[in-house]
Short mmCIF file of C-alpha atoms and ligand atoms in Angstrom, two decimals:
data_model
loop_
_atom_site.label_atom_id
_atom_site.label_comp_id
_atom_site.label_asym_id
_atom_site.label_seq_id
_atom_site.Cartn_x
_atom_site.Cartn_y
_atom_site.Cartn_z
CA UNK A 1 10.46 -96.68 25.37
CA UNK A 2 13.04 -99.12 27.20
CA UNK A 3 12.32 -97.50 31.12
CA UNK A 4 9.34 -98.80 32.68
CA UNK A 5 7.18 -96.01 33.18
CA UNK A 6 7.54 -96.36 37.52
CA UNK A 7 11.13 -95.90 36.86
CA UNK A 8 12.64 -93.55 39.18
CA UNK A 9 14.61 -90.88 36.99
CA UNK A 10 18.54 -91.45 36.65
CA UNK A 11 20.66 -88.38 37.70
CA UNK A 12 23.86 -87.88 35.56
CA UNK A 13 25.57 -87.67 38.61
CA UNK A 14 25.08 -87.89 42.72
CA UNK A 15 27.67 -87.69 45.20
CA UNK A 16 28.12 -90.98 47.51
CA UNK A 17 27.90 -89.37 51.06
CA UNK A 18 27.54 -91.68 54.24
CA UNK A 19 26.93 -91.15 57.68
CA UNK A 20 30.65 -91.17 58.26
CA UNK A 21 30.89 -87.69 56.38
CA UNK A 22 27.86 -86.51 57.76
CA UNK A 23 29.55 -87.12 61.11
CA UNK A 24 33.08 -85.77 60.41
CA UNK A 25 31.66 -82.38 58.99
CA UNK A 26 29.14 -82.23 62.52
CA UNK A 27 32.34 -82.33 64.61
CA UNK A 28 34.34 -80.03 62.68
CA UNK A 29 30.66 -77.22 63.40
CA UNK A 30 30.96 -78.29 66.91
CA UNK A 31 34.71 -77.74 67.40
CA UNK A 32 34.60 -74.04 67.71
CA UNK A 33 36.75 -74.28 64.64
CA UNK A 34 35.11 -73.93 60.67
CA UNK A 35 37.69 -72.55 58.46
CA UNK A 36 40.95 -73.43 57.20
CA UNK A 37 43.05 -75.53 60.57
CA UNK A 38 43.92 -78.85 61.69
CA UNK A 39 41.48 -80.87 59.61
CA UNK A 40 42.48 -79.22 56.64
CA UNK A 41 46.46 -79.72 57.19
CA UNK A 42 45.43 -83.31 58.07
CA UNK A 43 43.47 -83.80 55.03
CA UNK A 44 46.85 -82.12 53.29
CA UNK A 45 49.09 -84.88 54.97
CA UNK A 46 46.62 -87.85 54.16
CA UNK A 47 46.57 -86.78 50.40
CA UNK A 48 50.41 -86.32 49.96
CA UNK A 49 50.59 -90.05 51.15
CA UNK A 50 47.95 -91.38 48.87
CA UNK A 51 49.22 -90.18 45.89
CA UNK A 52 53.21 -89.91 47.13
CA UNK A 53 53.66 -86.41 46.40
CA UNK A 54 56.21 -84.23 48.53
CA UNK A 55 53.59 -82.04 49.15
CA UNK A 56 49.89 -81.37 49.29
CA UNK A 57 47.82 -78.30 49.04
CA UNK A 58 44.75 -77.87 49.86
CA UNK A 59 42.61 -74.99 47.92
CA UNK A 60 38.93 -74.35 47.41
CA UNK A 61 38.45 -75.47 43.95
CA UNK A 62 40.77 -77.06 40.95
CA UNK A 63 40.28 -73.80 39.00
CA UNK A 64 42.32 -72.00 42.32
CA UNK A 65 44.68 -74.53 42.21
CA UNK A 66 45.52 -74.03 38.40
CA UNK A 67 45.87 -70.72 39.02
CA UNK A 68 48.17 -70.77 41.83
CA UNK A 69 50.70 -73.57 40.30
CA UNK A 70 50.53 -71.26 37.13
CA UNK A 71 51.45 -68.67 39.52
CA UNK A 72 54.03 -70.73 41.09
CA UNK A 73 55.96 -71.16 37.90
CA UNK A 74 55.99 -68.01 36.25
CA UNK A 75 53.73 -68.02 34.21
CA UNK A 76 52.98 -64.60 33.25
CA UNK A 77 51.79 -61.69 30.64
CA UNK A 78 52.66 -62.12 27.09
CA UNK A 79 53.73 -65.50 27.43
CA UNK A 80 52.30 -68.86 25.99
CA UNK A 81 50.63 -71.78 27.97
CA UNK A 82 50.05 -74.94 25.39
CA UNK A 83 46.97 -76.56 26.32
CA UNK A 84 43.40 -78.48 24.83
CA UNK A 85 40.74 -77.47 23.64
CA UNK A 86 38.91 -80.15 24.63
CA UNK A 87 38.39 -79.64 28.14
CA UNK A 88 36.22 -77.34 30.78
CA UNK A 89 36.66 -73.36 30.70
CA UNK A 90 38.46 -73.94 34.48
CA UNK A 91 41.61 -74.79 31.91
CA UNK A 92 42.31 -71.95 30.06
CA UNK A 93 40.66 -68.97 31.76
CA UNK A 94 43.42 -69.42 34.64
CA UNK A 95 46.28 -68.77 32.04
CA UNK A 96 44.09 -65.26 31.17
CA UNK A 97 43.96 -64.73 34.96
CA UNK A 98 47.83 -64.21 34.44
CA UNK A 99 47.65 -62.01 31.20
CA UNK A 100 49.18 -65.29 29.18
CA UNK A 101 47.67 -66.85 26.16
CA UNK A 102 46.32 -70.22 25.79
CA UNK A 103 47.76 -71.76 23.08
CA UNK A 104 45.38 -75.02 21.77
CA UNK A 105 46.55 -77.79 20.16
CA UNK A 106 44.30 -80.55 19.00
CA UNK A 107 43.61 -83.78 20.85
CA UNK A 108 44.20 -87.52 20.14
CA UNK A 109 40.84 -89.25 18.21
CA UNK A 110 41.34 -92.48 20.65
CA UNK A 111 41.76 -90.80 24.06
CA UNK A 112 40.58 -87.49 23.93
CA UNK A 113 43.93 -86.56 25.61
CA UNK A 114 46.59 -83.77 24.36
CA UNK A 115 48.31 -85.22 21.23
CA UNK A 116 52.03 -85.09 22.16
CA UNK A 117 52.32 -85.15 18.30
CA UNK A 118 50.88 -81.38 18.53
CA UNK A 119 52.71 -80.23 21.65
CA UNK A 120 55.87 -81.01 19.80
CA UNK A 121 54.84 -78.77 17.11
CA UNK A 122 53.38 -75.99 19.05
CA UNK A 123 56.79 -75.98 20.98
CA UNK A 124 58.55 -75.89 17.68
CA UNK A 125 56.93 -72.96 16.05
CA UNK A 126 56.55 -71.03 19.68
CA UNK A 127 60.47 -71.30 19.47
CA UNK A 128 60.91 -70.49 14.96
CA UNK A 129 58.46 -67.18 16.13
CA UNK A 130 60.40 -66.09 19.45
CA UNK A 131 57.31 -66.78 22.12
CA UNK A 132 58.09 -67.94 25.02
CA UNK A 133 56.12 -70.79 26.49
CA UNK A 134 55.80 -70.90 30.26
CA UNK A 135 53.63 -73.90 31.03
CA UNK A 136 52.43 -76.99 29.29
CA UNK A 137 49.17 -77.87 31.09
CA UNK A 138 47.77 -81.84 29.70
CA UNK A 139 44.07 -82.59 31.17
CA UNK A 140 43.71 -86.29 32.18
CA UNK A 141 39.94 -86.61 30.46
CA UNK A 142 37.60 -88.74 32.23
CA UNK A 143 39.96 -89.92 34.42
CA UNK A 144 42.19 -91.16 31.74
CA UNK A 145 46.02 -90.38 31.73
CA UNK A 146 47.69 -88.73 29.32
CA UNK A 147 51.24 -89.63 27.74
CA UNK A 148 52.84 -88.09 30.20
CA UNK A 149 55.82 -89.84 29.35
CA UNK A 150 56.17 -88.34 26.11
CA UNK A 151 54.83 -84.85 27.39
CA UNK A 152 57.38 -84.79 29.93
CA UNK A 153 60.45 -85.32 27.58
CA UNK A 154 58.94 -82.72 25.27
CA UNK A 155 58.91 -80.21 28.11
CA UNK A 156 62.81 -81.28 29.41
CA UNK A 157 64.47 -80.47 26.20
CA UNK A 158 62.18 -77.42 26.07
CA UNK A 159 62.90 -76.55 29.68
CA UNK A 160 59.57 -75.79 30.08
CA UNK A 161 57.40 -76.73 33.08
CA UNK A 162 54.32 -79.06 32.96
CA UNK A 163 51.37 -78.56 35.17
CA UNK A 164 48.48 -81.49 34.88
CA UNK A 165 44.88 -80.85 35.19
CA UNK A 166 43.68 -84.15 37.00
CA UNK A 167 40.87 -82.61 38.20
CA UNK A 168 39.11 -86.21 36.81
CA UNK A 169 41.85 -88.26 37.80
CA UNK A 170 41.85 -88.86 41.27
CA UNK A 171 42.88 -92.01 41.56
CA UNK A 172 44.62 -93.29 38.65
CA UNK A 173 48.07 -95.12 38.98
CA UNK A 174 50.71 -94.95 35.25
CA UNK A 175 53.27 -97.42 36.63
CA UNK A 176 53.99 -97.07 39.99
CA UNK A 177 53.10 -93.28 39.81
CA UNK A 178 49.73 -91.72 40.15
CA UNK A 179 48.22 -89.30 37.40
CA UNK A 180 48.91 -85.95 39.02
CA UNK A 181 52.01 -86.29 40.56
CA UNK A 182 54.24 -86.85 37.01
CA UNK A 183 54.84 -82.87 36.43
CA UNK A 184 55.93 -80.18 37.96
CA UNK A 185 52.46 -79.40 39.93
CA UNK A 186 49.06 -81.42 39.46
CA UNK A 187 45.45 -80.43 40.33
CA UNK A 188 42.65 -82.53 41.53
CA UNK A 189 39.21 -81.77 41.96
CA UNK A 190 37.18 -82.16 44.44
CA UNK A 191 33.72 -80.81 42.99
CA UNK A 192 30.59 -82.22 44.02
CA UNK A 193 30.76 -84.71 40.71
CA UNK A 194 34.17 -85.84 41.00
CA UNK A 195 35.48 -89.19 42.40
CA UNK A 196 35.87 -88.02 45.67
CA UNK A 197 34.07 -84.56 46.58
CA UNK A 198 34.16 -81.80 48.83
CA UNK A 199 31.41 -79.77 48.05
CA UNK A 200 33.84 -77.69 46.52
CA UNK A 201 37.50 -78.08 46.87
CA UNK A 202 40.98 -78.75 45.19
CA UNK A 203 44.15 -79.94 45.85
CA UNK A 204 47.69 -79.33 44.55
CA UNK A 205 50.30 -82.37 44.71
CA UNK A 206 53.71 -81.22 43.52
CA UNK A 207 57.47 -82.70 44.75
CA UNK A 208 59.19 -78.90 44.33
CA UNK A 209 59.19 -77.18 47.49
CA UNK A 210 59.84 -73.61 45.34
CA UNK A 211 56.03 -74.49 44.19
CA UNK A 212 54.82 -75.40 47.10
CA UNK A 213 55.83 -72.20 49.41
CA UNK A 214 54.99 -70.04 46.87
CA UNK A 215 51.26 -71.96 46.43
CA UNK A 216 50.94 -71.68 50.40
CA UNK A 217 51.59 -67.83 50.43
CA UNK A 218 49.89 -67.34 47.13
CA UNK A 219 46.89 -69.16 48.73
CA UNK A 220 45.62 -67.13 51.74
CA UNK A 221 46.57 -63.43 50.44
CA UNK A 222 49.97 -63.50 50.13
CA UNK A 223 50.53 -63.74 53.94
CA UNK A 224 54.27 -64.53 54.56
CA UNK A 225 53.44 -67.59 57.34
CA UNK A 226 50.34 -69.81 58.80
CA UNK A 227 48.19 -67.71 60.68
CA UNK A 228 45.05 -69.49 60.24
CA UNK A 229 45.48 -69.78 64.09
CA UNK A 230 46.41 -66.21 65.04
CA UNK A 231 42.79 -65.77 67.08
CA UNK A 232 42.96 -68.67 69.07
CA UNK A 233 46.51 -70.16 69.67
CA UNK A 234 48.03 -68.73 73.21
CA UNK A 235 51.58 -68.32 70.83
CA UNK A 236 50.07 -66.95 67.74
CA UNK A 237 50.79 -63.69 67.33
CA UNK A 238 48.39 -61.02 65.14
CA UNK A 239 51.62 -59.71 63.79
CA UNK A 240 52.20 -60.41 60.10
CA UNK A 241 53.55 -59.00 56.39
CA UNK A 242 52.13 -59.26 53.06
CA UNK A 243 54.84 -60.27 50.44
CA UNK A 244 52.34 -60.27 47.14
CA UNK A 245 49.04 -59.78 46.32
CA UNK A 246 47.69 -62.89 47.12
CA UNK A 247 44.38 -64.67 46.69
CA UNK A 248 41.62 -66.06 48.81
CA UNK A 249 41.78 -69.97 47.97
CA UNK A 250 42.04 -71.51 51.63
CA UNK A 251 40.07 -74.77 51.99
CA UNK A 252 37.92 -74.50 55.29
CA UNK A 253 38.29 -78.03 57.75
CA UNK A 254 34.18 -78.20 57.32
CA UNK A 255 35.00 -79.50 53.17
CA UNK A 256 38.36 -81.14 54.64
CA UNK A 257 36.53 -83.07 57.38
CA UNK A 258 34.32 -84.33 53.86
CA UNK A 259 37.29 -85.18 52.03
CA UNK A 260 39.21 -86.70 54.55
CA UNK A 261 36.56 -89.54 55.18
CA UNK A 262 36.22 -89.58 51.16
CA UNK A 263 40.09 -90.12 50.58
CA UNK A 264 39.43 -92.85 52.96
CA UNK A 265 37.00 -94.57 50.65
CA UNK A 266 38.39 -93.75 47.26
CA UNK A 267 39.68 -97.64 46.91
CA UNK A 268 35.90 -98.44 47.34
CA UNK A 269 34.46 -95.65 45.37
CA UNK A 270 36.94 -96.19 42.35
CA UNK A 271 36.48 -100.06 42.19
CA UNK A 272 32.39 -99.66 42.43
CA UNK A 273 33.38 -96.71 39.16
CA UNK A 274 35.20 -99.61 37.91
CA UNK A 275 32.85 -102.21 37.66
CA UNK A 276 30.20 -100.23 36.51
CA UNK A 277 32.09 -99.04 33.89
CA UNK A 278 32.95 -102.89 32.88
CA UNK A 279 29.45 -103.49 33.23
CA UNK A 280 29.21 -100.50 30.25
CA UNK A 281 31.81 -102.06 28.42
CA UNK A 282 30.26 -105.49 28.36
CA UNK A 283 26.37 -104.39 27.32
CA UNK A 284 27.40 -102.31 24.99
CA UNK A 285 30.16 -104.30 22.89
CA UNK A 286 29.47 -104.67 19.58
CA UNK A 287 26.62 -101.97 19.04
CA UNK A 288 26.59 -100.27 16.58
CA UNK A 289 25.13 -96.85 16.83
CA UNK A 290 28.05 -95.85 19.06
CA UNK A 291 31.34 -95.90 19.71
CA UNK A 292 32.86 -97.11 23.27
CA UNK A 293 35.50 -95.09 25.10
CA UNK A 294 39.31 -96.10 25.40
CA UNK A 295 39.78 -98.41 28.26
CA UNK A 296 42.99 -100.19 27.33
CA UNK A 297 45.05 -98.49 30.35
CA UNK A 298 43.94 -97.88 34.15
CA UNK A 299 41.60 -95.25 34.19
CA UNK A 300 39.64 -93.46 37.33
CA UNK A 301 36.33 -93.22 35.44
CA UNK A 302 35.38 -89.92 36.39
CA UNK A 303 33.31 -90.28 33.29
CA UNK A 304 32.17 -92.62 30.53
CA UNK A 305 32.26 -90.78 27.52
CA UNK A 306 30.30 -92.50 24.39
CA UNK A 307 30.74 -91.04 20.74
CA UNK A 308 27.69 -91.61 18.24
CA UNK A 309 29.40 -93.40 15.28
CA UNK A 310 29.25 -91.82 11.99
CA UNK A 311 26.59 -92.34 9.90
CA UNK A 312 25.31 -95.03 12.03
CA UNK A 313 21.46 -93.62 13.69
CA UNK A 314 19.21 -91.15 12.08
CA UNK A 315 19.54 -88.71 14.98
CA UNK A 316 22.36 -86.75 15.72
CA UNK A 317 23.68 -86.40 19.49
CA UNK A 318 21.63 -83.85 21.06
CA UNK A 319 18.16 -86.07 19.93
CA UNK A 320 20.00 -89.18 21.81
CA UNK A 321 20.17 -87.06 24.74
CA UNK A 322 16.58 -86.36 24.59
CA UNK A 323 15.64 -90.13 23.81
CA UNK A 324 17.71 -90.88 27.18
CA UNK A 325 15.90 -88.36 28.79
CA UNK A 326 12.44 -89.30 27.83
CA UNK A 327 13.44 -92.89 29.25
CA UNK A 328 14.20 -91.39 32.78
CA UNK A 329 17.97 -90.87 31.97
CA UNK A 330 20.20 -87.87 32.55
CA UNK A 331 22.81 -87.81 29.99
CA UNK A 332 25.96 -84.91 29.87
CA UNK A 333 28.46 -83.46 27.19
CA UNK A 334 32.33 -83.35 27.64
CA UNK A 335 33.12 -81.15 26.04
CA UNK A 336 32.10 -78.57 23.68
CA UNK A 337 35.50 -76.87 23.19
CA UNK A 338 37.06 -74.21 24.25
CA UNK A 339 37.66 -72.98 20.80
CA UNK A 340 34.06 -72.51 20.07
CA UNK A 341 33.51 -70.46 23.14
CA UNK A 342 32.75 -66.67 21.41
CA UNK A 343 35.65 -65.31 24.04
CA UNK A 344 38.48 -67.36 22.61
CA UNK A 345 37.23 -67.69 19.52
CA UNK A 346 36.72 -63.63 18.92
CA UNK A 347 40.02 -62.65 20.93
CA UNK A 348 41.70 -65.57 19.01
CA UNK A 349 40.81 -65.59 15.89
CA UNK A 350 39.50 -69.19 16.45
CA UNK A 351 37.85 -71.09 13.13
CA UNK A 352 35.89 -74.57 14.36
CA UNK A 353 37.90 -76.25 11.38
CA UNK A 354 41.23 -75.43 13.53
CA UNK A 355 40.86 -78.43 15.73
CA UNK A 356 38.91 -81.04 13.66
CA UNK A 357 39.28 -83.85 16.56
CA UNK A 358 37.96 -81.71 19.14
CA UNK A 359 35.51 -80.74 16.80
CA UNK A 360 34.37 -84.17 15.69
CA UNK A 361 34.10 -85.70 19.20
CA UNK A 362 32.50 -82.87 20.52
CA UNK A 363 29.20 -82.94 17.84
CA UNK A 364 29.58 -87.31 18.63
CA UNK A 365 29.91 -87.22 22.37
CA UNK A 366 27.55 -87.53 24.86
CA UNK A 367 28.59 -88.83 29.11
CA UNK A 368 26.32 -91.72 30.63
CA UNK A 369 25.59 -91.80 34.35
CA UNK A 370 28.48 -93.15 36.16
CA UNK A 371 29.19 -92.86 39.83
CA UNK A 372 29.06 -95.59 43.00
CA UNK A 373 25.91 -95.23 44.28
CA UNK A 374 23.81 -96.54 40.70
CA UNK A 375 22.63 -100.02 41.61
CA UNK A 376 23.37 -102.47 38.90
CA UNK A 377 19.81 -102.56 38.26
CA UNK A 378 20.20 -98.63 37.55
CA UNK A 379 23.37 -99.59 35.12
CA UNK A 380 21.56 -102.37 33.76
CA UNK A 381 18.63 -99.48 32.62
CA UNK A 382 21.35 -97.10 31.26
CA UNK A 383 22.88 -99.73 28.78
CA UNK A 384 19.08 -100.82 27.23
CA UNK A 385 18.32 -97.29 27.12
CA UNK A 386 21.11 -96.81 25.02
CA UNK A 387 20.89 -100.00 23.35
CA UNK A 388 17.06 -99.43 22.32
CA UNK A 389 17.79 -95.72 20.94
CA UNK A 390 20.38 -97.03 18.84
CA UNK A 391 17.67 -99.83 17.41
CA UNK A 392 15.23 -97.47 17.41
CA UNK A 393 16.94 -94.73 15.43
CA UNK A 394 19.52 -96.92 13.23
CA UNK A 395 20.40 -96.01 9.71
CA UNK A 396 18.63 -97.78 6.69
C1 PLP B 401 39.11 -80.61 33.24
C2 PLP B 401 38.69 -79.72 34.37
N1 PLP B 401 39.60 -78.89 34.90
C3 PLP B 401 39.30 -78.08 35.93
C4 PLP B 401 38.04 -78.09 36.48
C5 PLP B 401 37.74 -77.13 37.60
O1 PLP B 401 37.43 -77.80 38.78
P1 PLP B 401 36.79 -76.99 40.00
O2 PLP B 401 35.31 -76.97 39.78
O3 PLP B 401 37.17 -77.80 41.22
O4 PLP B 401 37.39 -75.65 40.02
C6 PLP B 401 37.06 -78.93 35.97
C7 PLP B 401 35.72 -78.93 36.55
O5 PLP B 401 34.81 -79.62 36.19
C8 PLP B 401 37.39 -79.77 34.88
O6 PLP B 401 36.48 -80.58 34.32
#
């Protein structure tokens, strides 16, 4: 066994909160003020800035935020949203929320991402059969960008709108652009794993302003104006309509007091995610048991995703993950597809065989511990756990 047996345990994953948070959300429970309200539009105007976006909204989860820039579009029953497999049930359930089908297309082997290759096709036989596609919605896995360049020309000529889930990929720049902010509407995450966290929490970035009033009505029950300070402003009045059903998916200033000090950190937080991915990289070059993940382009390492190589150990991937375990290391898998899942599979029609990428990397894959608070001596335990399972367990 490579951990010494005093070893502390390794946690997948653990949230890097400082006194500074701990001291923002105290203020905001002192202020006589805990829900949605100043913080939170702060938090709103600090995040539109980061990540040069027209505008930011704030929601209480990714899977809200989906929803509502699904909403936002059009996106509605009977019609098609193209998406992966080969991402978290957040994805697709929000297109059901609408009475729309998900329509899966298989991934790329290298990144994991959306194969444009496959959009392009879907798009083609959606239009030979006479369904109409309302969204395209790419998922930035790991933290990893999609072709968004060749996803966006795809939906131009299609005139259809694209909606990223980069609920890992807060921050990750393509050019001078960040990941999130190259569609029509993108959606971070702010989940208690992600690269910067909440608690719970979300945020929309989009540059339409169609999207963004509809989002901020759609948001806090289809109220037609701000009243999050009807109770206690001297002008606010109680008085107020209802345009649409709306939904309960404001963010309250105690989680944007957290992510406001976390935004402030996320240069520090993604360059420690950085190097101890490199560190990955470097220890475990040239093994042979496994396969590394695609780092060729700037990534936000939400997550380091190894794939078992074929053939290569006499255990498959779930008998790794126990090996890591038993050495005092919490290991994860992203993902087991959507396809797979009885719901879409039974009201789909779904084979496994349908999506043989997803499939593949799905059985192979398995997610080390990666966030900024491991020490390098915790990194450094991680890579020879891996390294002595793969020994341990090689082929022949
Ligand atoms: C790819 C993806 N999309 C969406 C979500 C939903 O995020 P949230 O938990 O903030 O709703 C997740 C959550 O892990 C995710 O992995």
């Amino acid at each position: 066994m490579s951990a010494r047996p005093e070893a502390r345990f390794i946690p997948f994953a653990r949230p890097s909160i400082g006194t500074e948070e701990e001291q923002a959300v105290l203020a905001v429970l002192r202020s006589g003020w805990l829900t949605t309200g100043e913080v939170a539009a702060a938090f709103e105007q600090e995040f539109a800035q980061a990540v040069g976006s027209r505008h930011a909204l704030a929601v209480n989860s990714a899977t809200a935020g989906l929803h509502l820039s699904l909403e936002s579009l059009g996106v509605e029953r009977e019609t098609v949203v193209i998406t992966t497999p080969y991402t978290f049930a957040a994805t697709a359930e929000v297109i059901r929320y609408l009475g729309a089908d998900p329509l899966f297309v298989d991934i790329d082997a290298a990144t994991l991402n959306i194969d444009p290759a496959a959009v392009e096709r879907a798009l083609d036989s959606c239009r030979a059969a006479g369904r109409r596609v309302t969204a395209i919605l790419p998922v930035h896995v790991a933290g990893l960008p999609c072709d968004m360049a060749r996803i966006g020309g795809l939906a131009r000529a299609h005139g259809v709108p694209v909606v990223e889930d980069a609920a890992h990929a807060f921050p990750v720049r393509v050019g001078d652009r960040f990941a999130g902010t190259l569609g029509d509407a993108g959606v971070y995450s702010f989940y208690a794993t992600k690269t910067i966290t909440t608690g719970e929490g979300g945020m929309v970035a989009t540059d339409r302003d169609d999207v963004a009033s509809r989002i901020r009505i759609m948001r806090l029950h289809g109220i037609d104006r701000d009243i999050w300070n009807r109770y206690t402003s001297p002008q606010a009045s109680w008085r107020y309509d209802v345009v649409a059903p709306g939904f309960k998916y404001n963010l309250t200033d105690i989680a944007a007091a957290l992510g406001r000090v976390q935004l402030a950190r996320a240069d520090e937080l993604l360059a420690r995610r950085r190097h101890i991915a490199g560190r990955y990289l470097e220890l475990l070059a040239g093994l042979d048991g496994v396969e590394l993940p695609h780092s060729a382009v700037e990534h936000a390492w939400h997550l380091f995703i190894l794939r078992i190589r074929d053939g290569a150990l006499s255990i498959d991937r779930d008998r790794f993950i126990e090996e890591l375990r038993a050495g005092g290391i919490g290991a994860s898998v992203h993902f087991i597809p959507l396809h797979l899942m009885s719901y879409y599979r039974e009201r789909y029609g779904l084979r496994p065989q349908d999506f043989p990428v997803s499939l593949d990397c799905s059985r192979r894959c398995l997610s080390l511990p990666l966030y900024p608070s491991m020490s390098d001596d915790e990194v450094q335990r991680v890579a020879a756990a891996v390294i002595g399972t793969c020994r341990r367990f090689a082929s022949s």
